[in-house]
PDB file of C-alpha atoms and ligand atoms in Angstrom:
ATOM      1  CA  MET A   1      -2.364  -9.557 -10.777  1.00  0.00           C
ATOM      2  CA  LEU A   2      -0.589  -6.597 -12.033  1.00  0.00           C
ATOM      3  CA  LYS A   3       2.475  -6.200 -14.878  1.00  0.00           C
ATOM      4  CA  LEU A   4       4.547  -2.927 -14.592  1.00  0.00           C
ATOM      5  CA  ARG A   5       6.635  -3.055 -18.125  1.00  0.00           C
ATOM      6  CA  ASN A   6      10.060  -0.765 -18.749  1.00  0.00           C
ATOM      7  CA  VAL A   7       7.628   2.999 -16.448  1.00  0.00           C
ATOM      8  CA  GLN A   8       9.408   6.120 -16.848  1.00  0.00           C
ATOM      9  CA  SER A   9       7.472   8.377 -14.894  1.00  0.00           C
ATOM     10  CA  TYR A  10       7.970  12.319 -14.426  1.00  0.00           C
ATOM     11  CA  TYR A  11       7.723  15.150 -12.083  1.00  0.00           C
ATOM     12  CA  GLY A  12       7.962  18.147 -14.604  1.00  0.00           C
ATOM     13  CA  ASN A  13      11.294  17.338 -17.142  1.00  0.00           C
ATOM     14  CA  ILE A  14      12.909  15.128 -13.460  1.00  0.00           C
ATOM     15  CA  GLN A  15      12.549  12.131 -13.950  1.00  0.00           C
ATOM     16  CA  ALA A  16      11.954   9.756 -11.455  1.00  0.00           C
ATOM     17  CA  LEU A  17      11.399   6.369 -12.553  1.00  0.00           C
ATOM     18  CA  LYS A  18      13.354   5.174 -14.972  1.00  0.00           C
ATOM     19  CA  ASP A  19      12.805   1.971 -16.761  1.00  0.00           C
ATOM     20  CA  ILE A  20      10.394  -0.606 -13.986  1.00  0.00           C
ATOM     21  CA  SER A  21       9.127  -3.325 -14.559  1.00  0.00           C
ATOM     22  CA  LEU A  22       7.834  -5.814 -11.964  1.00  0.00           C
ATOM     23  CA  ASP A  23       5.415  -8.635 -11.607  1.00  0.00           C
ATOM     24  CA  VAL A  24       2.946  -8.844  -8.587  1.00  0.00           C
ATOM     25  CA  ARG A  25       1.134 -12.582  -8.233  1.00  0.00           C
ATOM     26  CA  GLU A  26      -2.958 -12.666  -6.951  1.00  0.00           C
ATOM     27  CA  GLY A  27      -2.249 -13.156  -3.564  1.00  0.00           C
ATOM     28  CA  GLU A  28       1.086 -12.397  -3.443  1.00  0.00           C
ATOM     29  CA  ILE A  29       2.610  -9.681  -0.590  1.00  0.00           C
ATOM     30  CA  ILE A  30       5.437  -8.497  -2.861  1.00  0.00           C
ATOM     31  CA  THR A  31       7.533  -5.178  -1.125  1.00  0.00           C
ATOM     32  CA  LEU A  32       9.794  -2.583  -2.738  1.00  0.00           C
ATOM     33  CA  ILE A  33      11.644  -1.811  -0.178  1.00  0.00           C
ATOM     34  CA  GLY A  34      14.762   1.781  -0.983  1.00  0.00           C
ATOM     35  CA  ALA A  35      16.409   4.741  -0.056  1.00  0.00           C
ATOM     36  CA  ASN A  36      14.113   8.490   0.618  1.00  0.00           C
ATOM     37  CA  GLY A  37      14.347   8.617  -2.857  1.00  0.00           C
ATOM     38  CA  ALA A  38      14.617   6.198  -5.455  1.00  0.00           C
ATOM     39  CA  GLY A  39      11.025   6.288  -6.594  1.00  0.00           C
ATOM     40  CA  LYS A  40       8.981   3.543  -3.686  1.00  0.00           C
ATOM     41  CA  SER A  41       6.074   6.224  -3.332  1.00  0.00           C
ATOM     42  CA  THR A  42       6.546   7.187  -7.716  1.00  0.00           C
ATOM     43  CA  THR A  43       6.172   3.651  -8.181  1.00  0.00           C
ATOM     44  CA  LEU A  44       2.723   3.575  -6.690  1.00  0.00           C
ATOM     45  CA  MET A  45       0.723   7.241  -7.271  1.00  0.00           C
ATOM     46  CA  THR A  46       2.228   5.795 -11.306  1.00  0.00           C
ATOM     47  CA  LEU A  47       0.219   2.207 -11.273  1.00  0.00           C
ATOM     48  CA  CYS A  48      -2.521   4.748  -9.537  1.00  0.00           C
ATOM     49  CA  GLY A  49      -2.804   6.597 -12.025  1.00  0.00           C
ATOM     50  CA  VAL A  50      -2.210   9.621  -9.860  1.00  0.00           C
ATOM     51  CA  VAL A  51       1.005  10.410 -11.863  1.00  0.00           C
ATOM     52  CA  PRO A  52       0.650   9.123 -14.979  1.00  0.00           C
ATOM     53  CA  ALA A  53       3.867   7.296 -16.569  1.00  0.00           C
ATOM     54  CA  ARG A  54       5.222   8.573 -19.618  1.00  0.00           C
ATOM     55  CA  GLN A  55       6.401   5.696 -21.849  1.00  0.00           C
ATOM     56  CA  GLY A  56       5.678   1.959 -21.370  1.00  0.00           C
ATOM     57  CA  GLN A  57       3.259   0.374 -19.133  1.00  0.00           C
ATOM     58  CA  VAL A  58       0.963  -1.252 -16.402  1.00  0.00           C
ATOM     59  CA  ILE A  59      -1.184  -4.245 -16.773  1.00  0.00           C
ATOM     60  CA  PHE A  60      -4.072  -5.054 -14.308  1.00  0.00           C
ATOM     61  CA  GLU A  61      -5.412  -8.216 -15.334  1.00  0.00           C
ATOM     62  CA  GLY A  62      -4.915  -8.136 -18.084  1.00  0.00           C
ATOM     63  CA  GLN A  63      -6.207  -5.192 -18.968  1.00  0.00           C
ATOM     64  CA  ASP A  64      -3.631  -2.089 -20.494  1.00  0.00           C
ATOM     65  CA  ILE A  65      -4.567   0.473 -17.037  1.00  0.00           C
ATOM     66  CA  THR A  66      -1.424   2.923 -18.120  1.00  0.00           C
ATOM     67  CA  ALA A  67      -3.225   5.937 -18.741  1.00  0.00           C
ATOM     68  CA  MET A  68      -6.623   5.663 -16.777  1.00  0.00           C
ATOM     69  CA  ALA A  69      -8.288   7.503 -14.426  1.00  0.00           C
ATOM     70  CA  PRO A  70      -7.930   7.315 -11.156  1.00  0.00           C
ATOM     71  CA  GLU A  71     -11.290   6.999 -10.292  1.00  0.00           C
ATOM     72  CA  LYS A  72     -12.261   4.335 -12.555  1.00  0.00           C
ATOM     73  CA  ILE A  73      -8.267   1.993 -11.835  1.00  0.00           C
ATOM     74  CA  VAL A  74     -10.391   1.771  -7.924  1.00  0.00           C
ATOM     75  CA  ALA A  75     -12.799   0.487  -9.028  1.00  0.00           C
ATOM     76  CA  LEU A  76     -11.010  -2.074 -10.179  1.00  0.00           C
ATOM     77  CA  GLY A  77      -9.947  -3.060  -7.894  1.00  0.00           C
ATOM     78  CA  ILE A  78      -7.117  -1.173  -6.509  1.00  0.00           C
ATOM     79  CA  SER A  79      -7.282   0.700  -3.361  1.00  0.00           C
ATOM     80  CA  GLN A  80      -3.826   2.778  -1.633  1.00  0.00           C
ATOM     81  CA  VAL A  81      -3.173   3.432   1.617  1.00  0.00           C
ATOM     82  CA  PRO A  82      -1.154   6.761   1.103  1.00  0.00           C
ATOM     83  CA  GLU A  83       2.068   7.843   3.197  1.00  0.00           C
ATOM     84  CA  GLY A  84       1.058  10.371   5.806  1.00  0.00           C
ATOM     85  CA  ARG A  85      -2.061   7.778   6.439  1.00  0.00           C
ATOM     86  CA  ARG A  86      -4.324  11.193   5.358  1.00  0.00           C
ATOM     87  CA  ILE A  87      -7.123  11.086   6.633  1.00  0.00           C
ATOM     88  CA  PHE A  88      -9.562  13.400   7.047  1.00  0.00           C
ATOM     89  CA  PRO A  89      -9.227  14.849  10.103  1.00  0.00           C
ATOM     90  CA  TYR A  90     -12.998  16.021  10.761  1.00  0.00           C
ATOM     91  CA  LEU A  91     -15.001  13.748  10.237  1.00  0.00           C
ATOM     92  CA  THR A  92     -15.826  10.184  12.886  1.00  0.00           C
ATOM     93  CA  VAL A  93     -14.143   7.414  12.196  1.00  0.00           C
ATOM     94  CA  THR A  94     -16.788   5.611  10.674  1.00  0.00           C
ATOM     95  CA  GLU A  95     -17.865   8.305   8.006  1.00  0.00           C
ATOM     96  CA  ASN A  96     -14.027   8.521   7.516  1.00  0.00           C
ATOM     97  CA  LEU A  97     -14.745   4.644   6.809  1.00  0.00           C
ATOM     98  CA  ASP A  98     -17.379   5.021   4.679  1.00  0.00           C
ATOM     99  CA  MET A  99     -15.479   7.629   2.363  1.00  0.00           C
ATOM    100  CA  GLY A 100     -14.065   4.112   1.820  1.00  0.00           C
ATOM    101  CA  THR A 101     -17.434   3.136   0.200  1.00  0.00           C
ATOM    102  CA  PHE A 102     -17.755   5.630  -2.621  1.00  0.00           C
ATOM    103  CA  LEU A 103     -18.388   3.143  -5.513  1.00  0.00           C
ATOM    104  CA  ARG A 104     -20.203   0.873  -3.730  1.00  0.00           C
ATOM    105  CA  LYS A 105     -23.626   0.293  -4.286  1.00  0.00           C
ATOM    106  CA  ASP A 106     -24.017  -2.797  -2.013  1.00  0.00           C
ATOM    107  CA  PRO A 107     -25.920  -1.434   2.074  1.00  0.00           C
ATOM    108  CA  LYS A 108     -25.125  -4.591   3.158  1.00  0.00           C
ATOM    109  CA  GLY A 109     -21.932  -6.265   1.950  1.00  0.00           C
ATOM    110  CA  ILE A 110     -20.547  -2.291   3.317  1.00  0.00           C
ATOM    111  CA  LYS A 111     -22.132  -2.920   6.170  1.00  0.00           C
ATOM    112  CA  GLN A 112     -20.795  -6.392   7.197  1.00  0.00           C
ATOM    113  CA  ASP A 113     -17.437  -4.907   5.674  1.00  0.00           C
ATOM    114  CA  MET A 114     -16.894  -2.269   8.514  1.00  0.00           C
ATOM    115  CA  ASP A 115     -18.066  -5.372  11.469  1.00  0.00           C
ATOM    116  CA  HIS A 116     -16.076  -6.929  10.275  1.00  0.00           C
ATOM    117  CA  ILE A 117     -13.438  -3.427   9.782  1.00  0.00           C
ATOM    118  CA  PHE A 118     -14.476  -3.334  13.464  1.00  0.00           C
ATOM    119  CA  GLU A 119     -13.360  -6.357  15.034  1.00  0.00           C
ATOM    120  CA  LEU A 120     -10.474  -5.949  13.554  1.00  0.00           C
ATOM    121  CA  PHE A 121     -10.123  -3.223  15.051  1.00  0.00           C
ATOM    122  CA  PRO A 122     -11.711  -3.091  18.292  1.00  0.00           C
ATOM    123  CA  ILE A 123     -10.164   0.367  19.062  1.00  0.00           C
ATOM    124  CA  LEU A 124     -11.398   1.730  16.039  1.00  0.00           C
ATOM    125  CA  ALA A 125     -14.834   0.758  17.335  1.00  0.00           C
ATOM    126  CA  GLU A 126     -14.263   2.197  20.528  1.00  0.00           C
ATOM    127  CA  ARG A 127     -12.854   5.228  18.495  1.00  0.00           C
ATOM    128  CA  ARG A 128     -15.954   5.361  16.131  1.00  0.00           C
ATOM    129  CA  ASN A 129     -17.466   8.593  16.581  1.00  0.00           C
ATOM    130  CA  GLN A 130     -14.408  10.134  17.728  1.00  0.00           C
ATOM    131  CA  PRO A 131     -13.220  12.470  14.956  1.00  0.00           C
ATOM    132  CA  GLY A 132     -10.210  10.548  12.720  1.00  0.00           C
ATOM    133  CA  GLY A 133      -7.061  14.208  13.539  1.00  0.00           C
ATOM    134  CA  THR A 134      -8.274  13.032  17.541  1.00  0.00           C
ATOM    135  CA  LEU A 135      -6.488   9.358  17.746  1.00  0.00           C
ATOM    136  CA  SER A 136      -2.663   8.109  18.139  1.00  0.00           C
ATOM    137  CA  GLY A 137      -0.492   7.747  15.233  1.00  0.00           C
ATOM    138  CA  GLY A 138      -1.272   3.647  15.396  1.00  0.00           C
ATOM    139  CA  GLU A 139      -4.285   4.395  15.045  1.00  0.00           C
ATOM    140  CA  GLN A 140      -4.504   6.997  11.999  1.00  0.00           C
ATOM    141  CA  GLN A 141      -2.554   4.397  10.375  1.00  0.00           C
ATOM    142  CA  MET A 142      -4.882   1.195  10.819  1.00  0.00           C
ATOM    143  CA  LEU A 143      -8.111   4.074  10.434  1.00  0.00           C
ATOM    144  CA  ALA A 144      -5.752   4.288   6.142  1.00  0.00           C
ATOM    145  CA  ILE A 145      -5.701   1.087   6.092  1.00  0.00           C
ATOM    146  CA  SER A 146      -9.519   0.502   7.386  1.00  0.00           C
ATOM    147  CA  ARG A 147     -10.500   2.983   4.598  1.00  0.00           C
ATOM    148  CA  ALA A 148      -8.666   1.522   1.584  1.00  0.00           C
ATOM    149  CA  LEU A 149     -10.351  -2.053   2.993  1.00  0.00           C
ATOM    150  CA  MET A 150     -14.194  -1.282   3.004  1.00  0.00           C
ATOM    151  CA  SER A 151     -13.706  -0.303  -0.982  1.00  0.00           C
ATOM    152  CA  LYS A 152     -12.949  -4.130  -1.059  1.00  0.00           C
ATOM    153  CA  PRO A 153      -9.629  -3.881  -2.668  1.00  0.00           C
ATOM    154  CA  LYS A 154      -7.737  -6.579  -4.650  1.00  0.00           C
ATOM    155  CA  LEU A 155      -4.579  -5.255  -4.514  1.00  0.00           C
ATOM    156  CA  LEU A 156      -4.280  -3.172  -1.863  1.00  0.00           C
ATOM    157  CA  LEU A 157      -0.163  -0.217  -1.903  1.00  0.00           C
ATOM    158  CA  LEU A 158       0.646   0.360   1.274  1.00  0.00           C
ATOM    159  CA  ASP A 159       3.033   3.224   1.382  1.00  0.00           C
ATOM    160  CA  GLU A 160       5.216   3.511   4.270  1.00  0.00           C
ATOM    161  CA  PRO A 161       3.363   2.302   6.553  1.00  0.00           C
ATOM    162  CA  SER A 162       5.447   2.091   9.823  1.00  0.00           C
ATOM    163  CA  LEU A 163       6.152   5.865   9.525  1.00  0.00           C
ATOM    164  CA  GLY A 164       6.266   7.917  12.999  1.00  0.00           C
ATOM    165  CA  LEU A 165       5.017   4.594  15.066  1.00  0.00           C
ATOM    166  CA  ALA A 166       6.718   3.455  17.891  1.00  0.00           C
ATOM    167  CA  PRO A 167       8.217  -0.210  17.488  1.00  0.00           C
ATOM    168  CA  ILE A 168       4.897  -1.899  18.901  1.00  0.00           C
ATOM    169  CA  ILE A 169       2.687  -0.177  17.167  1.00  0.00           C
ATOM    170  CA  ILE A 170       4.747  -1.286  13.860  1.00  0.00           C
ATOM    171  CA  ALA A 171       4.615  -4.893  15.112  1.00  0.00           C
ATOM    172  CA  ARG A 172       0.905  -4.821  15.334  1.00  0.00           C
ATOM    173  CA  ILE A 173      -0.236  -2.961  12.063  1.00  0.00           C
ATOM    174  CA  PHE A 174       2.286  -6.007  10.983  1.00  0.00           C
ATOM    175  CA  ASP A 175       0.436  -8.618  11.776  1.00  0.00           C
ATOM    176  CA  ILE A 176      -3.140  -6.614  10.461  1.00  0.00           C
ATOM    177  CA  ILE A 177      -0.840  -6.857   7.370  1.00  0.00           C
ATOM    178  CA  LYS A 178      -0.022 -10.655   7.097  1.00  0.00           C
ATOM    179  CA  ARG A 179      -4.114 -11.358   8.197  1.00  0.00           C
ATOM    180  CA  ILE A 180      -4.681  -9.224   6.015  1.00  0.00           C
ATOM    181  CA  ASN A 181      -3.231 -11.456   2.699  1.00  0.00           C
ATOM    182  CA  LYS A 182      -3.750 -14.085   4.475  1.00  0.00           C
ATOM    183  CA  GLU A 183      -7.977 -14.033   5.116  1.00  0.00           C
ATOM    184  CA  SER A 184      -9.128 -11.963   2.741  1.00  0.00           C
ATOM    185  CA  ASN A 185      -7.204 -13.148   0.102  1.00  0.00           C
ATOM    186  CA  THR A 186      -5.929  -9.763  -0.210  1.00  0.00           C
ATOM    187  CA  THR A 187      -2.547  -9.133  -2.171  1.00  0.00           C
ATOM    188  CA  ILE A 188      -0.357  -6.254  -1.299  1.00  0.00           C
ATOM    189  CA  LEU A 189       2.362  -4.093  -2.545  1.00  0.00           C
ATOM    190  CA  LEU A 190       4.159  -3.088  -0.040  1.00  0.00           C
ATOM    191  CA  VAL A 191       6.207  -0.317   0.371  1.00  0.00           C
ATOM    192  CA  GLU A 192       8.852   0.745   3.284  1.00  0.00           C
ATOM    193  CA  GLN A 193      12.129   2.078   4.295  1.00  0.00           C
ATOM    194  CA  ASN A 194      11.793  -0.910   7.683  1.00  0.00           C
ATOM    195  CA  ALA A 195      13.160  -2.887   4.889  1.00  0.00           C
ATOM    196  CA  ASN A 196      13.726  -5.852   7.782  1.00  0.00           C
ATOM    197  CA  LEU A 197      10.775  -5.882   9.088  1.00  0.00           C
ATOM    198  CA  ALA A 198       8.747  -5.844   5.217  1.00  0.00           C
ATOM    199  CA  LEU A 199      11.505  -8.706   4.072  1.00  0.00           C
ATOM    200  CA  LYS A 200      10.603 -10.451   6.453  1.00  0.00           C
ATOM    201  CA  VAL A 201       6.312 -10.295   5.500  1.00  0.00           C
ATOM    202  CA  ALA A 202       6.901 -10.087   2.085  1.00  0.00           C
ATOM    203  CA  ASP A 203       7.232 -12.687   0.175  1.00  0.00           C
ATOM    204  CA  ARG A 204       9.544 -11.849  -2.016  1.00  0.00           C
ATOM    205  CA  GLY A 205      10.706  -8.240  -2.820  1.00  0.00           C
ATOM    206  CA  TYR A 206      12.334  -5.150  -4.948  1.00  0.00           C
ATOM    207  CA  VAL A 207      14.736  -3.397  -4.351  1.00  0.00           C
ATOM    208  CA  MET A 208      15.200   0.450  -6.202  1.00  0.00           C
ATOM    209  CA  GLU A 209      18.017   2.859  -6.135  1.00  0.00           C
ATOM    210  CA  THR A 210      17.621   6.338  -8.277  1.00  0.00           C
ATOM    211  CA  GLY A 211      14.205   5.687  -9.850  1.00  0.00           C
ATOM    212  CA  SER A 212      14.701   1.683 -11.484  1.00  0.00           C
ATOM    213  CA  ILE A 213      15.560  -1.580 -10.088  1.00  0.00           C
ATOM    214  CA  THR A 214      18.395  -3.284  -8.977  1.00  0.00           C
ATOM    215  CA  MET A 215      17.949  -6.190  -7.270  1.00  0.00           C
ATOM    216  CA  THR A 216      15.152  -8.368  -6.801  1.00  0.00           C
ATOM    217  CA  ASP A 217      14.718 -12.028  -5.026  1.00  0.00           C
ATOM    218  CA  THR A 218      12.319 -13.690  -2.371  1.00  0.00           C
ATOM    219  CA  GLY A 219      11.858 -10.844   1.200  1.00  0.00           C
ATOM    220  CA  GLN A 220      14.120 -14.313   2.395  1.00  0.00           C
ATOM    221  CA  ASN A 221      16.666 -14.190  -0.101  1.00  0.00           C
ATOM    222  CA  LEU A 222      16.917 -10.176   0.603  1.00  0.00           C
ATOM    223  CA  LEU A 223      16.966 -10.806   3.852  1.00  0.00           C
ATOM    224  CA  ALA A 224      20.499 -12.555   3.982  1.00  0.00           C
ATOM    225  CA  ASN A 225      21.627 -10.756   0.537  1.00  0.00           C
ATOM    226  CA  GLU A 226      24.994  -8.853   2.132  1.00  0.00           C
ATOM    227  CA  ASP A 227      24.726  -5.792  -0.635  1.00  0.00           C
ATOM    228  CA  VAL A 228      21.150  -5.282   1.163  1.00  0.00           C
ATOM    229  CA  LYS A 229      22.301  -6.350   5.010  1.00  0.00           C
ATOM    230  CA  LYS A 230      25.041  -3.683   4.643  1.00  0.00           C
ATOM    231  CA  ALA A 231      22.905  -0.981   2.333  1.00  0.00           C
ATOM    232  CA  TYR A 232      19.264  -1.247   4.206  1.00  0.00           C
ATOM    233  CA  LEU A 233      18.961  -3.407   7.580  1.00  0.00           C
ATOM    234  CA  GLY A 234      22.470  -1.888   8.929  1.00  0.00           C
ATOM    235  CA  ILE A 235      24.494  -4.784  10.165  1.00  0.00           C
TER     236      ILE A 235
HETATM  237  P1  ATP B 301      10.561   8.463  -0.193  1.00  0.00           P
HETATM  238  O1  ATP B 301      11.224   7.415   1.370  1.00  0.00           O
HETATM  239  O2  ATP B 301      11.165   9.563   0.901  1.00  0.00           O
HETATM  240  O3  ATP B 301       8.881   8.813   0.015  1.00  0.00           O
HETATM  241  P2  ATP B 301      11.158   7.370  -2.763  1.00  0.00           P
HETATM  242  O4  ATP B 301      11.525   6.015  -2.968  1.00  0.00           O
HETATM  243  O5  ATP B 301       9.219   7.082  -1.861  1.00  0.00           O
HETATM  244  O6  ATP B 301      10.623   7.911  -1.047  1.00  0.00           O
HETATM  245  P3  ATP B 301       9.329   9.001  -4.650  1.00  0.00           P
HETATM  246  O7  ATP B 301       8.863  10.255  -3.014  1.00  0.00           O
HETATM  247  O8  ATP B 301       8.682   8.605  -5.131  1.00  0.00           O
HETATM  248  O9  ATP B 301      10.799   8.524  -3.521  1.00  0.00           O
HETATM  249  O10 ATP B 301      10.378  10.264  -4.529  1.00  0.00           O
HETATM  250  C1  ATP B 301      11.517   9.323  -6.305  1.00  0.00           C
HETATM  251  C2  ATP B 301      11.780  11.473  -6.783  1.00  0.00           C
HETATM  252  O11 ATP B 301      10.921  12.222  -7.100  1.00  0.00           O
HETATM  253  C3  ATP B 301      13.044  11.640  -5.992  1.00  0.00           C
HETATM  254  O12 ATP B 301      13.409  12.616  -6.835  1.00  0.00           O
HETATM  255  C4  ATP B 301      11.600  13.704  -5.311  1.00  0.00           C
HETATM  256  O13 ATP B 301      12.728  14.244  -4.855  1.00  0.00           O
HETATM  257  C5  ATP B 301      10.981  13.822  -6.468  1.00  0.00           C
HETATM  258  N1  ATP B 301       9.342  13.588  -6.309  1.00  0.00           N
HETATM  259  C6  ATP B 301       8.783  12.692  -5.676  1.00  0.00           C
HETATM  260  N2  ATP B 301       7.518  13.638  -5.700  1.00  0.00           N
HETATM  261  C7  ATP B 301       7.756  14.785  -6.210  1.00  0.00           C
HETATM  262  C8  ATP B 301       7.207  15.721  -6.543  1.00  0.00           C
HETATM  263  N3  ATP B 301       5.533  15.823  -5.872  1.00  0.00           N
HETATM  264  N4  ATP B 301       7.361  16.983  -7.760  1.00  0.00           N
HETATM  265  C9  ATP B 301       8.845  17.300  -7.921  1.00  0.00           C
HETATM  266  N5  ATP B 301       9.492  16.176  -7.991  1.00  0.00           N
HETATM  267  C10 ATP B 301       9.094  14.785  -6.698  1.00  0.00           C
END
């Protein structure tokens, strides 16, 4: 579904991605793990066109999207849930969800999908008329994921969904991530500092260090890997 080949990205003169190659197959949950500043978020930003690659190629479903504008990439079926959630605090829950549908022109489908979201996250249904900014951190994360789902993505990019949340809420968010993957066949690329949880849900993982990928394997094998255990799992 998605291929990155020798991708290099920069912020001004600072090189954030050195030579990133990775693959995501349809139906998979793939995770990128690594320390602060390793380049995980930049990888997501690059593949959805926000930080354009200076070298290399990004291919989505056979199409070269390396130099494509972000809104065109969204229209192809890639949607990102950014780090820190970034919902619209003064818009209601329903209005936030509507923002995810700006490229769609099927009111019936939109209504069905919103009902489905409210089934998946009953708390959002209860709070549908409340401003997003009044929700708890976990509820805002659910809203940010739901807003991205409203664009009906084929590939969902999740940047640190566990950030700043209590363990019980994180467990619920990760259950939902698995359900979204299985029930609506949404492929997921998940960036996480919580390597333990991320590797448990992922089919495969990539380890990033200072702008490069240093290891890749199944989630299970990476969880059992001694170097990964020492560096990222605190074991
Ligand atoms: P984190 O978990 O802290 O978000 P990360 O692995 O996602 O880490 P990135 O945010 O992709 O890492 O950062 C990669 C490198 O790019 C770091 O050296 C970071 O300081 C730098 N960087 C990130 N954003 C910017 C920016 N807007 N301007 C300049 N440098 C940046």
